[in-house]
XYZ file of C-alpha atoms in Angstrom:
426
model
C 40.438 -45.291 -36.262
C 39.303 -42.698 -33.705
C 35.752 -42.910 -32.435
C 33.769 -39.769 -33.302
C 32.215 -38.015 -30.289
C 30.649 -34.644 -29.616
C 31.560 -32.487 -26.633
C 28.889 -31.404 -24.167
C 28.150 -27.693 -24.582
C 29.483 -27.533 -28.168
C 27.124 -25.760 -30.641
C 26.753 -28.951 -32.659
C 25.835 -30.798 -29.451
C 23.197 -28.186 -28.672
C 21.656 -28.534 -32.120
C 21.714 -32.318 -31.845
C 19.946 -32.188 -28.477
C 17.232 -29.846 -29.797
C 16.685 -31.982 -32.885
C 16.353 -35.135 -30.802
C 13.912 -33.426 -28.417
C 11.825 -32.124 -31.329
C 11.780 -35.535 -32.977
C 10.788 -37.278 -29.765
C 7.935 -34.841 -29.104
C 6.613 -35.134 -32.656
C 6.735 -38.914 -32.335
C 4.869 -38.719 -29.001
C 2.135 -36.533 -30.502
C 1.699 -38.489 -33.750
C 2.428 -41.990 -32.379
C 2.766 -43.630 -35.795
C 1.004 -47.011 -35.955
C 0.092 -46.578 -32.293
C 3.658 -47.186 -31.149
C 4.404 -46.101 -27.557
C 6.281 -42.853 -26.952
C 9.293 -44.767 -25.651
C 10.028 -46.119 -29.139
C 11.128 -42.627 -30.144
C 12.530 -41.416 -26.821
C 14.747 -44.280 -25.673
C 16.864 -44.447 -28.880
C 17.134 -40.647 -28.782
C 18.513 -40.684 -25.247
C 20.884 -43.537 -26.058
C 22.124 -41.635 -29.117
C 22.882 -38.480 -27.107
C 24.823 -40.498 -24.544
C 26.580 -42.540 -27.213
C 27.933 -39.534 -29.112
C 28.936 -37.664 -25.958
C 26.310 -34.901 -25.813
C 25.484 -36.188 -22.335
C 27.997 -38.147 -20.310
C 27.006 -41.599 -19.116
C 27.666 -40.493 -15.542
C 25.294 -37.507 -15.757
C 22.657 -39.590 -17.512
C 22.907 -42.244 -14.808
C 22.601 -39.637 -12.055
C 19.513 -38.194 -13.733
C 17.892 -41.619 -13.988
C 18.627 -42.352 -10.331
C 17.064 -39.016 -9.349
C 13.971 -39.709 -11.475
C 13.623 -43.315 -10.295
C 11.301 -42.764 -7.294
C 9.112 -40.383 -9.295
C 8.745 -42.877 -12.143
C 8.042 -45.621 -9.615
C 5.225 -43.543 -8.180
C 3.816 -42.951 -11.654
C 3.606 -46.702 -12.310
C 2.116 -47.420 -8.879
C -0.586 -44.754 -9.098
C -1.583 -45.879 -12.601
C -2.124 -49.399 -11.257
C -3.973 -48.000 -8.227
C -6.357 -46.001 -10.434
C -6.932 -49.055 -12.652
C -7.793 -51.224 -9.650
C -10.093 -48.552 -8.203
C -11.960 -48.632 -11.492
C -12.075 -52.444 -11.444
C -13.612 -52.265 -7.967
C -16.361 -50.016 -9.351
C -15.329 -46.679 -7.835
C -15.689 -44.633 -11.027
C -18.912 -46.302 -12.107
C -20.377 -45.613 -8.672
C -19.314 -41.963 -8.816
C -20.907 -41.633 -12.266
C -24.186 -43.131 -11.065
C -24.286 -40.846 -8.018
C -23.514 -37.768 -10.101
C -26.163 -38.698 -12.669
C -28.880 -39.119 -10.057
C -27.888 -35.994 -8.136
C -27.981 -33.898 -11.336
C -31.766 -34.535 -11.603
C -31.771 -33.673 -15.308
C -30.099 -30.265 -14.911
C -27.119 -29.593 -17.229
C -25.778 -26.888 -14.908
C -26.050 -29.100 -11.830
C -24.329 -31.900 -13.695
C -21.490 -29.526 -14.604
C -21.063 -28.505 -10.963
C -20.989 -32.123 -9.842
C -18.573 -33.016 -12.640
C -16.272 -30.229 -11.461
C -16.313 -31.591 -7.924
C -15.682 -35.158 -9.077
C -12.917 -34.213 -11.543
C -11.170 -31.891 -9.070
C -11.141 -34.533 -6.318
C -10.148 -37.446 -8.586
C -7.346 -35.389 -10.149
C -6.018 -34.275 -6.774
C -6.105 -37.717 -5.140
C -5.561 -40.207 -7.976
C -3.707 -37.941 -10.442
C -4.700 -36.442 -13.773
C -4.327 -39.767 -15.603
C -7.270 -41.198 -13.669
C -9.421 -38.229 -14.660
C -8.474 -38.511 -18.326
C -8.611 -42.276 -18.815
C -11.228 -43.385 -16.284
C -13.460 -40.461 -15.287
C -13.913 -38.899 -18.743
C -15.657 -41.973 -20.248
C -17.851 -42.222 -17.133
C -18.849 -38.557 -17.423
C -19.565 -38.985 -21.132
C -21.834 -41.950 -20.404
C -23.472 -40.118 -17.498
C -24.291 -37.106 -19.692
C -25.905 -39.461 -22.210
C -27.994 -41.123 -19.490
C -29.084 -37.795 -18.020
C -29.942 -36.609 -21.527
C -27.781 -33.461 -21.679
C -25.228 -32.263 -24.193
C -21.883 -33.787 -23.160
C -19.461 -31.100 -24.417
C -19.259 -28.911 -21.268
C -18.792 -31.934 -19.040
C -16.093 -33.731 -21.031
C -14.222 -30.443 -21.520
C -14.405 -29.970 -17.762
C -12.614 -33.306 -17.332
C -9.966 -32.357 -19.891
C -9.258 -28.946 -18.381
C -9.376 -30.019 -14.747
C -7.018 -32.912 -15.427
C -4.417 -30.176 -15.885
C -5.493 -27.160 -13.832
C -6.929 -29.106 -10.868
C -3.702 -31.072 -10.455
C -2.130 -28.323 -8.338
C -3.171 -29.438 -4.865
C -1.016 -32.397 -3.819
C 2.471 -33.609 -4.717
C 0.873 -36.828 -5.973
C -1.659 -35.148 -8.298
C 0.658 -34.905 -11.291
C 4.074 -36.118 -12.371
C 5.102 -32.467 -12.703
C 4.123 -31.943 -9.054
C 6.412 -34.749 -7.903
C 9.312 -33.193 -9.784
C 8.583 -29.804 -8.237
C 7.991 -31.325 -4.795
C 11.463 -32.840 -4.799
C 12.966 -29.399 -5.495
C 10.867 -27.018 -3.401
C 11.906 -28.319 0.025
C 8.366 -28.268 1.460
C 6.782 -31.164 3.300
C 3.651 -32.890 1.984
C 1.185 -31.021 4.193
C 2.882 -27.647 3.770
C 2.916 -28.102 0.001
C -0.828 -28.823 0.106
C -1.472 -25.855 2.407
C 0.349 -23.423 0.103
C -1.267 -24.811 -3.052
C -4.827 -24.985 -1.650
C -5.649 -21.384 -2.579
C -4.257 -21.640 -6.161
C -6.117 -24.939 -6.593
C -9.427 -23.436 -5.468
C -8.871 -20.318 -7.586
C -8.051 -22.368 -10.688
C -11.119 -24.603 -10.306
C -13.423 -21.636 -9.660
C -12.237 -19.616 -12.660
C -12.363 -22.700 -14.898
C -15.984 -23.184 -13.842
C -16.913 -19.579 -14.678
C -15.139 -19.867 -18.030
C -16.867 -23.099 -19.039
C -20.264 -21.784 -17.909
C -19.776 -18.780 -20.197
C -18.362 -20.598 -23.223
C -20.955 -23.401 -23.115
C -23.930 -21.273 -22.076
C -26.069 -22.537 -24.978
C -25.362 -26.212 -24.225
C -26.095 -25.701 -20.542
C -29.359 -23.892 -21.294
C -30.643 -26.748 -23.475
C -33.227 -28.788 -21.526
C -32.383 -32.391 -20.815
C -34.168 -35.183 -22.630
C -35.777 -37.441 -20.020
C -33.781 -40.667 -19.785
C -34.169 -43.153 -16.924
C -31.069 -43.205 -14.724
C -30.293 -46.573 -13.100
C -29.770 -46.712 -9.337
C -26.235 -46.254 -8.075
C -26.076 -49.651 -6.420
C -23.949 -50.473 -3.427
C -20.927 -48.362 -2.619
C -17.525 -50.052 -3.123
C -16.676 -49.520 0.549
C -13.467 -51.532 0.586
C -11.952 -49.636 -2.360
C -13.067 -46.251 -1.032
C -11.581 -47.128 2.353
C -8.268 -48.089 0.757
C -8.176 -44.808 -1.190
C -8.920 -42.795 1.960
C -6.165 -44.644 3.814
C -3.827 -44.001 0.884
C -4.409 -40.254 1.058
C -3.773 -40.301 4.804
C -0.673 -42.394 4.175
C 0.709 -39.819 1.753
C 0.376 -37.155 4.434
C 2.026 -39.078 7.282
C 4.683 -41.033 5.363
C 6.606 -38.112 3.883
C 7.754 -36.661 7.257
C 9.017 -40.155 8.085
C 11.104 -40.213 4.914
C 8.888 -42.723 3.080
C 8.442 -41.887 -0.605
C 4.805 -41.694 -1.858
C 5.597 -44.472 -4.342
C 5.667 -47.013 -1.498
C 2.278 -45.852 -0.211
C 0.723 -46.056 -3.681
C 2.259 -49.498 -4.199
C 0.906 -50.752 -0.859
C -2.572 -49.460 -1.726
C -2.418 -51.121 -5.147
C -1.463 -54.428 -3.508
C -4.391 -54.111 -1.082
C -6.839 -53.643 -3.970
C -5.138 -56.301 -6.077
C -5.350 -59.181 -3.581
C -9.135 -59.837 -3.895
C -8.920 -59.825 -7.697
C -5.767 -61.948 -7.890
C -7.541 -64.665 -5.911
C -10.084 -65.069 -8.730
C -8.024 -65.053 -11.935
C -4.404 -64.444 -10.943
C -2.726 -64.553 -14.340
C -5.363 -62.475 -16.109
C -5.419 -59.822 -13.388
C -1.625 -59.712 -13.156
C -1.392 -59.090 -16.905
C -3.955 -56.299 -16.671
C -2.024 -54.634 -13.861
C 1.228 -54.778 -15.806
C -0.530 -53.122 -18.746
C -2.039 -50.516 -16.407
C 1.436 -49.616 -15.100
C 2.232 -48.438 -18.654
C 5.912 -49.347 -18.465
C 6.619 -47.956 -21.957
C 5.437 -44.531 -20.788
C 7.637 -44.812 -17.691
C 10.578 -45.530 -20.013
C 9.575 -42.484 -22.059
C 9.737 -40.270 -18.952
C 13.174 -41.628 -18.046
C 14.533 -41.102 -21.570
C 13.029 -37.629 -21.719
C 14.901 -36.710 -18.543
C 18.203 -37.529 -20.238
C 17.274 -35.638 -23.417
C 16.186 -32.521 -21.530
C 19.434 -32.698 -19.550
C 21.270 -32.250 -22.849
C 19.041 -29.346 -23.919
C 19.410 -27.642 -20.560
C 23.212 -27.606 -20.932
C 23.053 -25.797 -24.298
C 22.195 -22.259 -25.467
C 18.442 -22.905 -25.316
C 18.704 -23.852 -21.659
C 20.840 -20.811 -20.907
C 18.410 -18.513 -22.744
C 15.523 -19.837 -20.685
C 17.616 -19.496 -17.514
C 18.173 -15.815 -18.293
C 14.408 -15.275 -18.350
C 13.759 -16.934 -14.983
C 13.011 -14.311 -12.273
C 15.282 -14.199 -9.226
C 12.727 -13.344 -6.539
C 9.322 -14.672 -5.558
C 7.456 -11.376 -5.358
C 4.125 -11.062 -7.139
C 5.784 -9.979 -10.403
C 8.430 -12.689 -10.079
C 5.783 -15.357 -9.545
C 3.832 -14.079 -12.542
C 6.976 -14.055 -14.700
C 7.933 -17.614 -13.722
C 4.396 -18.910 -14.305
C 4.129 -17.179 -17.690
C 7.546 -18.480 -18.773
C 6.575 -21.998 -17.736
C 3.249 -21.812 -19.582
C 4.943 -20.650 -22.788
C 7.678 -23.297 -22.621
C 5.091 -26.003 -21.840
C 3.146 -25.139 -24.988
C 6.324 -25.170 -27.070
C 7.994 -28.362 -25.819
C 5.241 -30.010 -23.688
C 4.867 -29.585 -19.938
C 6.985 -32.550 -18.839
C 10.168 -31.395 -20.622
C 9.340 -27.859 -19.482
C 9.237 -29.012 -15.858
C 12.520 -30.891 -16.177
C 14.089 -27.796 -17.702
C 12.659 -25.060 -15.454
C 12.442 -26.557 -11.969
C 16.250 -26.732 -11.500
C 16.459 -23.048 -12.537
C 13.956 -22.055 -9.844
C 15.179 -24.407 -7.113
C 16.709 -21.546 -5.095
C 13.194 -20.350 -4.220
C 10.241 -22.577 -3.212
C 7.864 -19.848 -4.367
C 9.346 -19.761 -7.858
C 9.250 -23.566 -8.099
C 5.542 -23.499 -7.291
C 4.980 -20.671 -9.781
C 6.631 -22.827 -12.453
C 4.208 -25.553 -11.431
C 1.265 -23.226 -12.068
C 2.545 -22.541 -15.564
C 3.219 -26.148 -16.549
C -0.102 -27.394 -15.135
C -2.472 -24.617 -16.258
C -0.721 -23.532 -19.462
C -1.238 -26.829 -21.344
C -4.983 -26.155 -21.571
C -4.104 -23.655 -24.298
C -2.969 -26.166 -26.960
C -3.130 -29.909 -27.559
C 0.648 -30.307 -27.442
C 1.013 -28.677 -24.034
C 0.363 -31.875 -22.103
C 0.451 -35.594 -22.832
C -2.676 -35.878 -20.681
C -4.516 -33.571 -23.088
C -3.444 -35.696 -26.037
C -4.632 -38.794 -24.198
C -7.954 -37.090 -23.383
C -8.425 -36.375 -27.087
C -7.701 -40.035 -27.921
C -10.265 -41.178 -25.327
C -12.979 -39.011 -26.906
C -12.049 -40.037 -30.469
C -12.326 -43.688 -29.460
C -15.884 -43.018 -28.233
C -16.976 -41.079 -31.341
C -17.048 -37.712 -29.557
C -13.950 -35.996 -30.993
C -13.323 -32.488 -29.658
C -13.110 -29.722 -32.255
C -9.664 -28.135 -32.550
C -11.080 -24.635 -32.975
C -13.379 -25.088 -30.007
C -10.522 -26.386 -27.856
C -8.332 -23.408 -28.773
C -11.124 -20.880 -28.143
C -11.845 -22.364 -24.727
C -8.143 -22.282 -23.888
C -7.824 -18.650 -24.997
C -10.723 -17.696 -22.726
C -9.753 -19.672 -19.637
C -5.970 -20.062 -19.478
C -4.967 -16.373 -19.023
C -7.683 -15.812 -16.413
C -6.963 -19.058 -14.540
C -3.208 -18.432 -14.553
C -3.621 -14.877 -13.254
C -6.003 -15.940 -10.493
C -3.753 -18.829 -9.473
C -0.642 -16.618 -9.348
C -2.364 -14.102 -7.065
C -3.653 -16.955 -4.911
C -0.148 -18.486 -4.751
C 1.301 -15.142 -3.687
C -1.291 -14.999 -0.885
C -0.721 -18.632 0.078
C 3.046 -18.163 0.287
C 2.620 -15.165 2.589
C 0.104 -16.942 4.808
C 2.420 -19.946 5.112
C 5.555 -17.836 5.581
C 7.252 -19.332 2.508
C 9.391 -17.305 0.086
């Protein structure tokens, strides 16, 4: 009896790939019974390979290409966890609370600074999982309404992740395709990053004007305590390591792993088995498997009519209109299929132009602030707030996104156009 197999590129194969992608994304959003995203994604990828929609060779090549990026993801998650265990985030919260001196507007400014820096250096996951609860607790201690400040964390986890290749998983994917070095990438993206943060701040000040005008209720704020100098020093060395290692051909994953080991050693000496188990959990291996499986699934979608239709919409040149078109396309696709699949689909289409790759990055990082499904980080941010009895309102989230996303995207595109010209990149 002949084994039944589909042919890559066949209409039935294209439909199968789209159905699997849709099912995987729905599973990731709903997460029935709290099951990890990989439970839906890995069988989907295996199915597409098994029936011939994607060849085993192409799937293997995709996994090899994604390997270093996924390794970095795991390493930076552990690094952020250990920084928190060393008291970095608690210390930042205490400093911000004292410096705010009971002013909601000052607290918002300080939250913006903290969220922008944490997102850029330790990635958006650190801002969502570790900084957001600290900011929520800090707002309660200062005695101000928390909504503007926690929304700042949620928005900046996406839009402030433009600066460095290590700030977001999408950035690493784009970094591998754009052909720019670490420092040149940061130099080009500095203006879009600053523009995005500034416009986000104006938007949140306007939307939450009533909350920010409400006087604080006097609440004693505890002293910040001693600074976690060792952990801060390791993080500073890590950032410097990212900058100098890339020209030497060392992937950022190795730098993040070395930093995680440095922070892990003092804790492993106390309770080795307990700390080792916590670090394994922090690496979130099921999510890493989800990313790998998603790469294979998107590979199948990209080869079908949907991928070709999106390819037809991708601009050819990195002029101002081309950058705007690529960013808008990326933002739309990110809100339809989530920003990670959108990045996997769009970056190869723009790889002929570093400017277009970076414009795609603007769209997939800023666009997800428009809807919950645009980014897994946004979904995680919502879960964090639900777990702490401060659930964000869907209508409020959508209104804030409608106000900020178009303005932030436009400002970032213009800033990218200027940054590309200043750096001599096309």
